[in-house]
XYZ file of C-alpha atoms in Angstrom:
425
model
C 5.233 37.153 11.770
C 4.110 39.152 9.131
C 6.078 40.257 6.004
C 6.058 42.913 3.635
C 6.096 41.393 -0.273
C 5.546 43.625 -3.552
C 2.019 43.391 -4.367
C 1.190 42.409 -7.870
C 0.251 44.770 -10.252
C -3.532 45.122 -10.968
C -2.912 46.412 -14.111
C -3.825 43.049 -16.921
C -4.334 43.346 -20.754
C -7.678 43.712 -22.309
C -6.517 40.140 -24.033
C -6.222 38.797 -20.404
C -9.868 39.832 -19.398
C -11.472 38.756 -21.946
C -9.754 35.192 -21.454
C -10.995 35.025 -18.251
C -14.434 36.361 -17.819
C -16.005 33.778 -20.200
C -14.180 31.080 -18.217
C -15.587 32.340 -15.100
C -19.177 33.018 -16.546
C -19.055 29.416 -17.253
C -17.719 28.051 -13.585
C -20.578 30.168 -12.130
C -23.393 28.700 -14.177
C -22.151 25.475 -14.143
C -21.594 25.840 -9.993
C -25.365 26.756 -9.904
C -26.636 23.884 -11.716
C -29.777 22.395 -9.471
C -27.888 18.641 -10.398
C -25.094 20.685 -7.700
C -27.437 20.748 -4.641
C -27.933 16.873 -5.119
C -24.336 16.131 -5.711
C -23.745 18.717 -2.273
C -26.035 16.952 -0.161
C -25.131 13.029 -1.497
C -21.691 13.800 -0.752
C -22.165 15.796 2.747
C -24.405 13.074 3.953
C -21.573 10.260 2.773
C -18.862 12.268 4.610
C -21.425 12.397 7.813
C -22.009 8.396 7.720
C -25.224 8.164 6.356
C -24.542 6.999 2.817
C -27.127 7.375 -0.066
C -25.070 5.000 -2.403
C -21.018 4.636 -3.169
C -19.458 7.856 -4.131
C -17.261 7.903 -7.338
C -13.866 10.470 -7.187
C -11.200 10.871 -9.628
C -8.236 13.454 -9.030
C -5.856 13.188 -12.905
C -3.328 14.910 -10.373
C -0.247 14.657 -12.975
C -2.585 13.491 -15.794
C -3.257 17.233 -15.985
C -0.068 17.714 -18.055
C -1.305 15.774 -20.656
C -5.421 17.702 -20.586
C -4.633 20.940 -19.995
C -0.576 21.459 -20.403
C 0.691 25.139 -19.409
C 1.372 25.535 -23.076
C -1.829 25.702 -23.997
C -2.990 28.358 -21.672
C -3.869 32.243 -23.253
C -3.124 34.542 -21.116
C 0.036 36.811 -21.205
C 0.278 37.208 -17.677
C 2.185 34.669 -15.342
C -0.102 34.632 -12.514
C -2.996 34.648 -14.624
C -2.260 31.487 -16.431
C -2.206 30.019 -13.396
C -5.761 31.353 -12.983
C -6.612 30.276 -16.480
C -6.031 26.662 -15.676
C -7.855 26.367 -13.030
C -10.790 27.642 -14.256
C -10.625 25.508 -17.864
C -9.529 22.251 -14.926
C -13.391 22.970 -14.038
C -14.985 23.197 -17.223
C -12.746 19.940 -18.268
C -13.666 18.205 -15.387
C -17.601 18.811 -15.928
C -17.548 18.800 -19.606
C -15.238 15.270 -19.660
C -15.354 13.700 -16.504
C -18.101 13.801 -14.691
C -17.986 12.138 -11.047
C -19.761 12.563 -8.181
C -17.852 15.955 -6.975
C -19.092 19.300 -6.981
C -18.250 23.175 -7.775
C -18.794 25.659 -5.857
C -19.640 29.281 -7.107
C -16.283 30.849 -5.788
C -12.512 31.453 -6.719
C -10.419 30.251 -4.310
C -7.090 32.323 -3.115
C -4.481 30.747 -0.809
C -2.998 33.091 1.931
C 0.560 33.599 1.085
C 2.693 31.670 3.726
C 5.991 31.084 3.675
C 6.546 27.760 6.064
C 10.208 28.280 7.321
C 12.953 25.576 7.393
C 14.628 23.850 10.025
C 17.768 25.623 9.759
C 19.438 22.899 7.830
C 19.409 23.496 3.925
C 18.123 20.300 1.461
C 19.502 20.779 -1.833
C 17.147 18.942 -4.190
C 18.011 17.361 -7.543
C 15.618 16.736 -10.190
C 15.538 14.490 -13.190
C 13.972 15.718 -16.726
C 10.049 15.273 -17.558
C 8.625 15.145 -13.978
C 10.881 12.273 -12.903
C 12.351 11.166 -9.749
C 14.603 13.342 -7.743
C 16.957 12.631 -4.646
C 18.796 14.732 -1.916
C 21.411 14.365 0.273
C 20.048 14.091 4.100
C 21.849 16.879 5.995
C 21.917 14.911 9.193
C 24.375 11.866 8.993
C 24.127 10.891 12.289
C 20.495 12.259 14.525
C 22.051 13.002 18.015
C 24.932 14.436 16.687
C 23.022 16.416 14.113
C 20.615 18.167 16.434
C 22.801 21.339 17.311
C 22.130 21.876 13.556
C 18.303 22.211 13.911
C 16.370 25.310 14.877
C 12.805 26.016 15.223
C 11.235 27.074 11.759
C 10.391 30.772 11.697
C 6.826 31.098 9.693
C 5.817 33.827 7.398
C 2.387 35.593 5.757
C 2.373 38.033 3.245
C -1.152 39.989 3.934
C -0.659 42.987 1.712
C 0.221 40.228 -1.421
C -2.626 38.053 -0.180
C -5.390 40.811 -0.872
C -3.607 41.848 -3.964
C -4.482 38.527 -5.302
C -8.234 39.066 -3.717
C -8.363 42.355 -5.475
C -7.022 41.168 -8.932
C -9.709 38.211 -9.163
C -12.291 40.867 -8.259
C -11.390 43.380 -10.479
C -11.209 40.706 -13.564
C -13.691 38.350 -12.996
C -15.825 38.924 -9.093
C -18.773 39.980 -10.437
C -19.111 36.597 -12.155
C -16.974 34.531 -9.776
C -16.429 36.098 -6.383
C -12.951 35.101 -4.622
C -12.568 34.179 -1.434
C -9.566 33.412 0.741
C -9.816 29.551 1.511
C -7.335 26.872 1.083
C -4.468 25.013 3.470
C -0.875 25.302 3.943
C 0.457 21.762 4.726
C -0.982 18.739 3.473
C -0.053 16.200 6.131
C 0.680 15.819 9.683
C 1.962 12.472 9.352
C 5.846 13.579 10.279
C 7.737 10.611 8.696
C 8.242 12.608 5.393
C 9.670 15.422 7.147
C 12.169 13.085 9.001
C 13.186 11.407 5.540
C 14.244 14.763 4.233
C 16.540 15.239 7.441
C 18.032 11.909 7.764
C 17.293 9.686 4.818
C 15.249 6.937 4.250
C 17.560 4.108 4.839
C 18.573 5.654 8.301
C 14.989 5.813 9.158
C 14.669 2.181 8.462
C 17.691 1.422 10.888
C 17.082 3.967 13.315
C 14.902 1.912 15.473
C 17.279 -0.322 15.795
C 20.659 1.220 16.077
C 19.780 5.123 17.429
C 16.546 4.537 19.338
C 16.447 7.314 21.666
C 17.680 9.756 19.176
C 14.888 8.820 16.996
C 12.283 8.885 20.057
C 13.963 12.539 20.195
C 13.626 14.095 16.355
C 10.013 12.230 16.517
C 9.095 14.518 19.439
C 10.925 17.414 18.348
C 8.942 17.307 14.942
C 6.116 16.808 16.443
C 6.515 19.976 18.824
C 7.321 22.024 15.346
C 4.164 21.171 13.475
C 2.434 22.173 16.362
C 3.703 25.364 16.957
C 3.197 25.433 13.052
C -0.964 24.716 13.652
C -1.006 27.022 16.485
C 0.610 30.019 14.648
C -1.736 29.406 11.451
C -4.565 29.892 14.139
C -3.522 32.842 16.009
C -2.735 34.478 12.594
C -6.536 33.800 11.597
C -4.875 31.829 8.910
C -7.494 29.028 8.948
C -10.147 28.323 6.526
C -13.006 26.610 6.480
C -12.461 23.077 4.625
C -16.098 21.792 4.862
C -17.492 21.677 1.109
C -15.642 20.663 -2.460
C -11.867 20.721 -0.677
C -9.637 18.319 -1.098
C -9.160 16.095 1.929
C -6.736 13.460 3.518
C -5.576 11.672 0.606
C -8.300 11.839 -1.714
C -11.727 13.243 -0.954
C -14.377 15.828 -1.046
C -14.756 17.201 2.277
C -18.478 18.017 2.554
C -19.928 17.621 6.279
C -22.234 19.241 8.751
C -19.937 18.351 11.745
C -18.020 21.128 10.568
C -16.961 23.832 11.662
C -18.050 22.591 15.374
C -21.377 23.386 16.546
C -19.942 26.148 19.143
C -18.195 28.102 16.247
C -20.298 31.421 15.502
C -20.860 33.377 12.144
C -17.923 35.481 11.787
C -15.716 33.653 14.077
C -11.977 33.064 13.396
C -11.676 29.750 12.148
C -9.850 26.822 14.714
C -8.037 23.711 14.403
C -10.792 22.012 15.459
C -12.991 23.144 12.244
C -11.276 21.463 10.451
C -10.222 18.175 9.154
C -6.561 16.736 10.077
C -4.731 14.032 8.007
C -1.711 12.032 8.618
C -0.256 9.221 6.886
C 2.990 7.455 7.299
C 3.761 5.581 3.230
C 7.347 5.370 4.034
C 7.902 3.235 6.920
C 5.121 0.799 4.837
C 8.384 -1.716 5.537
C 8.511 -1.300 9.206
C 6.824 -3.664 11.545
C 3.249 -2.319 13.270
C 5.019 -2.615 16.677
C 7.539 -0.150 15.683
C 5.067 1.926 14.511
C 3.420 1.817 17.173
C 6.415 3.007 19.617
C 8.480 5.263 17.279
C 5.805 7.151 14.688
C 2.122 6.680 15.710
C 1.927 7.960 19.481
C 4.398 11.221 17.874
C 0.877 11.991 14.858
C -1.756 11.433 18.039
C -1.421 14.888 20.283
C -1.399 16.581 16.375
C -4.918 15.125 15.358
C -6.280 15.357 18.801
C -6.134 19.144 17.815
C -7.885 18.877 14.980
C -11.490 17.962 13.623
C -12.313 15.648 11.904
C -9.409 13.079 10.811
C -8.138 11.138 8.047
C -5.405 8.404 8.102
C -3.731 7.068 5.142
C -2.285 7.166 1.537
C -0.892 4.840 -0.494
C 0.285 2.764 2.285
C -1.095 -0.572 2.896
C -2.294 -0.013 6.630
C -4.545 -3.595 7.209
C -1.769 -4.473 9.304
C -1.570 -1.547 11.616
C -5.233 -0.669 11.585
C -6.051 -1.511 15.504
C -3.242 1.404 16.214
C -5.112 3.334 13.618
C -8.589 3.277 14.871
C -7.434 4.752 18.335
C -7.216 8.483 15.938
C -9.541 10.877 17.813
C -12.971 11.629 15.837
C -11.144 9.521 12.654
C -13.437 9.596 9.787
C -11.891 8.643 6.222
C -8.685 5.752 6.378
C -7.437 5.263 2.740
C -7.432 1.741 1.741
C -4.515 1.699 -0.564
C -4.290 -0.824 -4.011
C -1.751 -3.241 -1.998
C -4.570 -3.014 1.415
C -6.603 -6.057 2.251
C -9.960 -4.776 1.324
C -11.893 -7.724 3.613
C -9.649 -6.741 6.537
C -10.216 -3.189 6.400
C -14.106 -3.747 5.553
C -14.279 -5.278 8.838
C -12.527 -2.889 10.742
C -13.978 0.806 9.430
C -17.604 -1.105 9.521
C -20.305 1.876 9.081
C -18.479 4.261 11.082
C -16.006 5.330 9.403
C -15.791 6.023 5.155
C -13.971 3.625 3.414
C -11.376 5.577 0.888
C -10.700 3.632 -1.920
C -7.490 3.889 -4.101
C -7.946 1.076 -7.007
C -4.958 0.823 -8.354
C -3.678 3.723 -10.767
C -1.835 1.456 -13.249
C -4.687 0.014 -14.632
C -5.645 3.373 -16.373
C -2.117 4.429 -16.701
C -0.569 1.458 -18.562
C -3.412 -0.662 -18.942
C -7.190 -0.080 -20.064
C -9.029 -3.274 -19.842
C -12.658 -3.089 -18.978
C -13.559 -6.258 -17.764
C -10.879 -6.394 -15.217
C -11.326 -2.260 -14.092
C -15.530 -4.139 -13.852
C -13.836 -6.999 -11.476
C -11.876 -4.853 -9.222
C -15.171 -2.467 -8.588
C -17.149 -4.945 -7.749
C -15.154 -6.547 -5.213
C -14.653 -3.421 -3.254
C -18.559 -3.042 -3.660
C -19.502 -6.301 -2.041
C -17.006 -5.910 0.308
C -17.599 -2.054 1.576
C -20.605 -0.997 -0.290
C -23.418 -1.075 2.812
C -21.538 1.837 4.588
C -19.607 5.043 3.773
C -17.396 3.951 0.402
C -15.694 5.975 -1.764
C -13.578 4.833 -4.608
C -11.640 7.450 -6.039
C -8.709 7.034 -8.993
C -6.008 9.053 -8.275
C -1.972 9.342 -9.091
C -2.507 9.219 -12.412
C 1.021 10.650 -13.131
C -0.202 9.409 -17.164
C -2.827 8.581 -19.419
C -0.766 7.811 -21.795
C -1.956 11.036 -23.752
C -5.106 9.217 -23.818
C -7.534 11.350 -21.589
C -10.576 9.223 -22.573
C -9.355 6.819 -19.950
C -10.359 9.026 -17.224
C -13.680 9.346 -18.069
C -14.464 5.827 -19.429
C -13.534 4.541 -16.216
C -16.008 7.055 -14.179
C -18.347 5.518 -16.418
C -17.439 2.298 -15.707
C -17.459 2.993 -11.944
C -20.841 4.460 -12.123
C -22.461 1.100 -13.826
C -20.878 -1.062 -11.229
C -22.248 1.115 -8.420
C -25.850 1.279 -10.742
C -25.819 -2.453 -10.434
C -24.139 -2.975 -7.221
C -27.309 -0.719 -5.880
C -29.987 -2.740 -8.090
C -28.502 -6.206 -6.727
C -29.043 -5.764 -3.388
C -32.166 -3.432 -3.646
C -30.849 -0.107 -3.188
């Protein structure tokens, strides 16, 4: 389905421009660096299981706030702020921070979808200073609740999308040339939309006391996303997700394997070009045999569709890993802070990358060197011989201390120096 939106206006102050073209300038020449083409191959290599040493990732996520708050940003324009940020995100995060990522010489534009509902409305409320929020679950009971659900109706706004193309051109494409690349669901994972229609606590009892009618909103779910996938491909709504994108739960998603070696110049992009992710952080209190029966064979037919997969968040998965490990053409599992790094360092082997999430806290609340030193080197001399990344992420604070950031890329990059000199690397 295809909708008709107002298109921006193309018309921007002079003040606006010449905000933005020096930013851009500065993304380009930085994205053309020759130190790129190392950090490009390093990282494609990694992704494709033949390591050249541990890679080093760090996402501030809500950490941003504190950098680079909205406040700060120039331009007059609404949408353009938007654009302003991302482009001074880039020259922070090369100027300050310095890991093993990359840039790439483009803007990157979203298509404008609009992913429809359920048919059930979940009125959200939100506490002050990017708190917590909560919601009440519009399905009490699941059988009895179904009559309320109806397939979700999906939306693109074309005319909007190249507006947005057009606007970037006009301001800054000769410097930084947009392109249309980017996703429109971050996980396939399921259990966080059923949370939002029955609740977290019903979830945890469901298994229990309304089996079959969670066996049912599982597969129904699972039918939705689908059809979801299968639109965004028909529409030509895919992108290619194969250099600096973010991927799974944290990582850079460089790779020859993709898009498949059939897929020719020109070609509309397929679910199979790209990489899948699911995850499951909120049954991390359910047992790995109901896993196994009520969420895990409901995420397999959706990332048999896809490329190359990822599994994993923040949830501690050394329990459930044999389930896991049956994820067609899996490639990245996170190994979250509360994961048993020797467990999972013995299951992922050389074949598949080891994601590392050290825990955030230590930056956030804490700073102390010599223990950020310990906790590197363990996951070193546990994973370090095949595909590791360790990447600090969630930072939801820095304690308006955005030194911590980069001192501990520092720090990450000595333990991997020495990691690599001890065992003559």
């Amino acid at each position: 389905m295809t909708d008709s939106f107002p298109t921006p206006s193309l018309r921007i102050s002079q003040k606006d421009r010449d905000i933005l073209r020096p930013l851009a300038a500065r993304v380009r020449e930085i994205a053309e660096l020759p130190e790129m083409a190392a950090r490009k191959r390093r990282l494609t290599n990694h992704n494709d299981l033949r390591p050249e040493r541990p890679i080093i990732l760090c996402y501030p996520e809500g950490a941003w706030a504190e950098i680079l708050p909205m406040s700060s940003m120039q331009c007059e324009n609404v949408q353009l702020r938007g654009w302003e940020l991302t482009l001074r995100s880039r020259l922070y995060w090369w100027e300050h921070l310095r890991d093993d990522n990359a840039i790439e010489p483009f803007f990157d534009l979203n298509w404008r979808v609009t992913a429809g509902d359920y048919g059930v409305k979940i009125p959200y409320e939100h506490g002050a200073g990017r708190g917590s929020y909560h919601w009440a679950a519009p399905l009490e009971d699941i059988e009895s609740g179904f009559e309320k659900l109806k397939p979700a109706v999906h939306s693109v706004d074309r005319a909007g999308t190249q507006a947005d193309v057009d606007l970037a051109d006009d301001v800054f494409g000769d410097l930084l040339p947009p392109r249309i690349r980017g996703k429109h669901f971050w996980t396939s994972g399921l259990t966080w939309e059923v949370i939002k229609l029955i609740g977290l606590e019903t979830l945890m009892l469901a298994p229990y006391d309304q089996p079959e009618g969670l066996h049912r909103l599982m597969a129904w779910l699972r039918d939705q996303h689908i059809a979801f996938l299968d639109w965004l491909e028909c529409e030509g709504l895919l992108s290619h997700c194969n250099e600096s994108d973010y991927t799974g739960s944290g990582g850079a998603a460089y790779t020859r394997e993709l898009p498949q070696s059939d897929s020719k110049p020109g070609m509309p992009v397929r679910l199979r070009d790209i990489w899948g992710f699911a995850e499951s952080q909120e049954t991390v209190g359910v047992s790995p045999e109901m896993f196994a029966e009520f969420i895990f064979p409901y995420q397999l037919p959706i990332l048999e569709k896809l490329g190359l997969n990822c599994y994993g968040c923040c949830e501690p998965i050394h329990d459930r890993i044999e389930h896991i490990l049956k994820v067609p053409r899996l490639r990245r599992v996170s190994v979250a802070p509360w994961t048993d790094q020797k467990i999972m360092a013995e299951a992922l082997g050389k074949n598949i990358v080891f994601s590392r999430k050290p825990n955030p806290t230590q930056i956030c609340l804490t700073f102390n060197e010599e223990l950020l030193r310990q906790d590197l080197a363990t996951t070193l001399d546990l994973a370090g011989e095949g595909s590791l990344e360790i990447i600090m992420k969630d930072t939801h604070t820095v304690q308006n201390e955005p030194w911590r950031l980069s001192r501990w890329i520092e720090i990450a990059l000595e333990e991997v120096d020495k990691y690599m000199s001890r065992n003559g690397r």
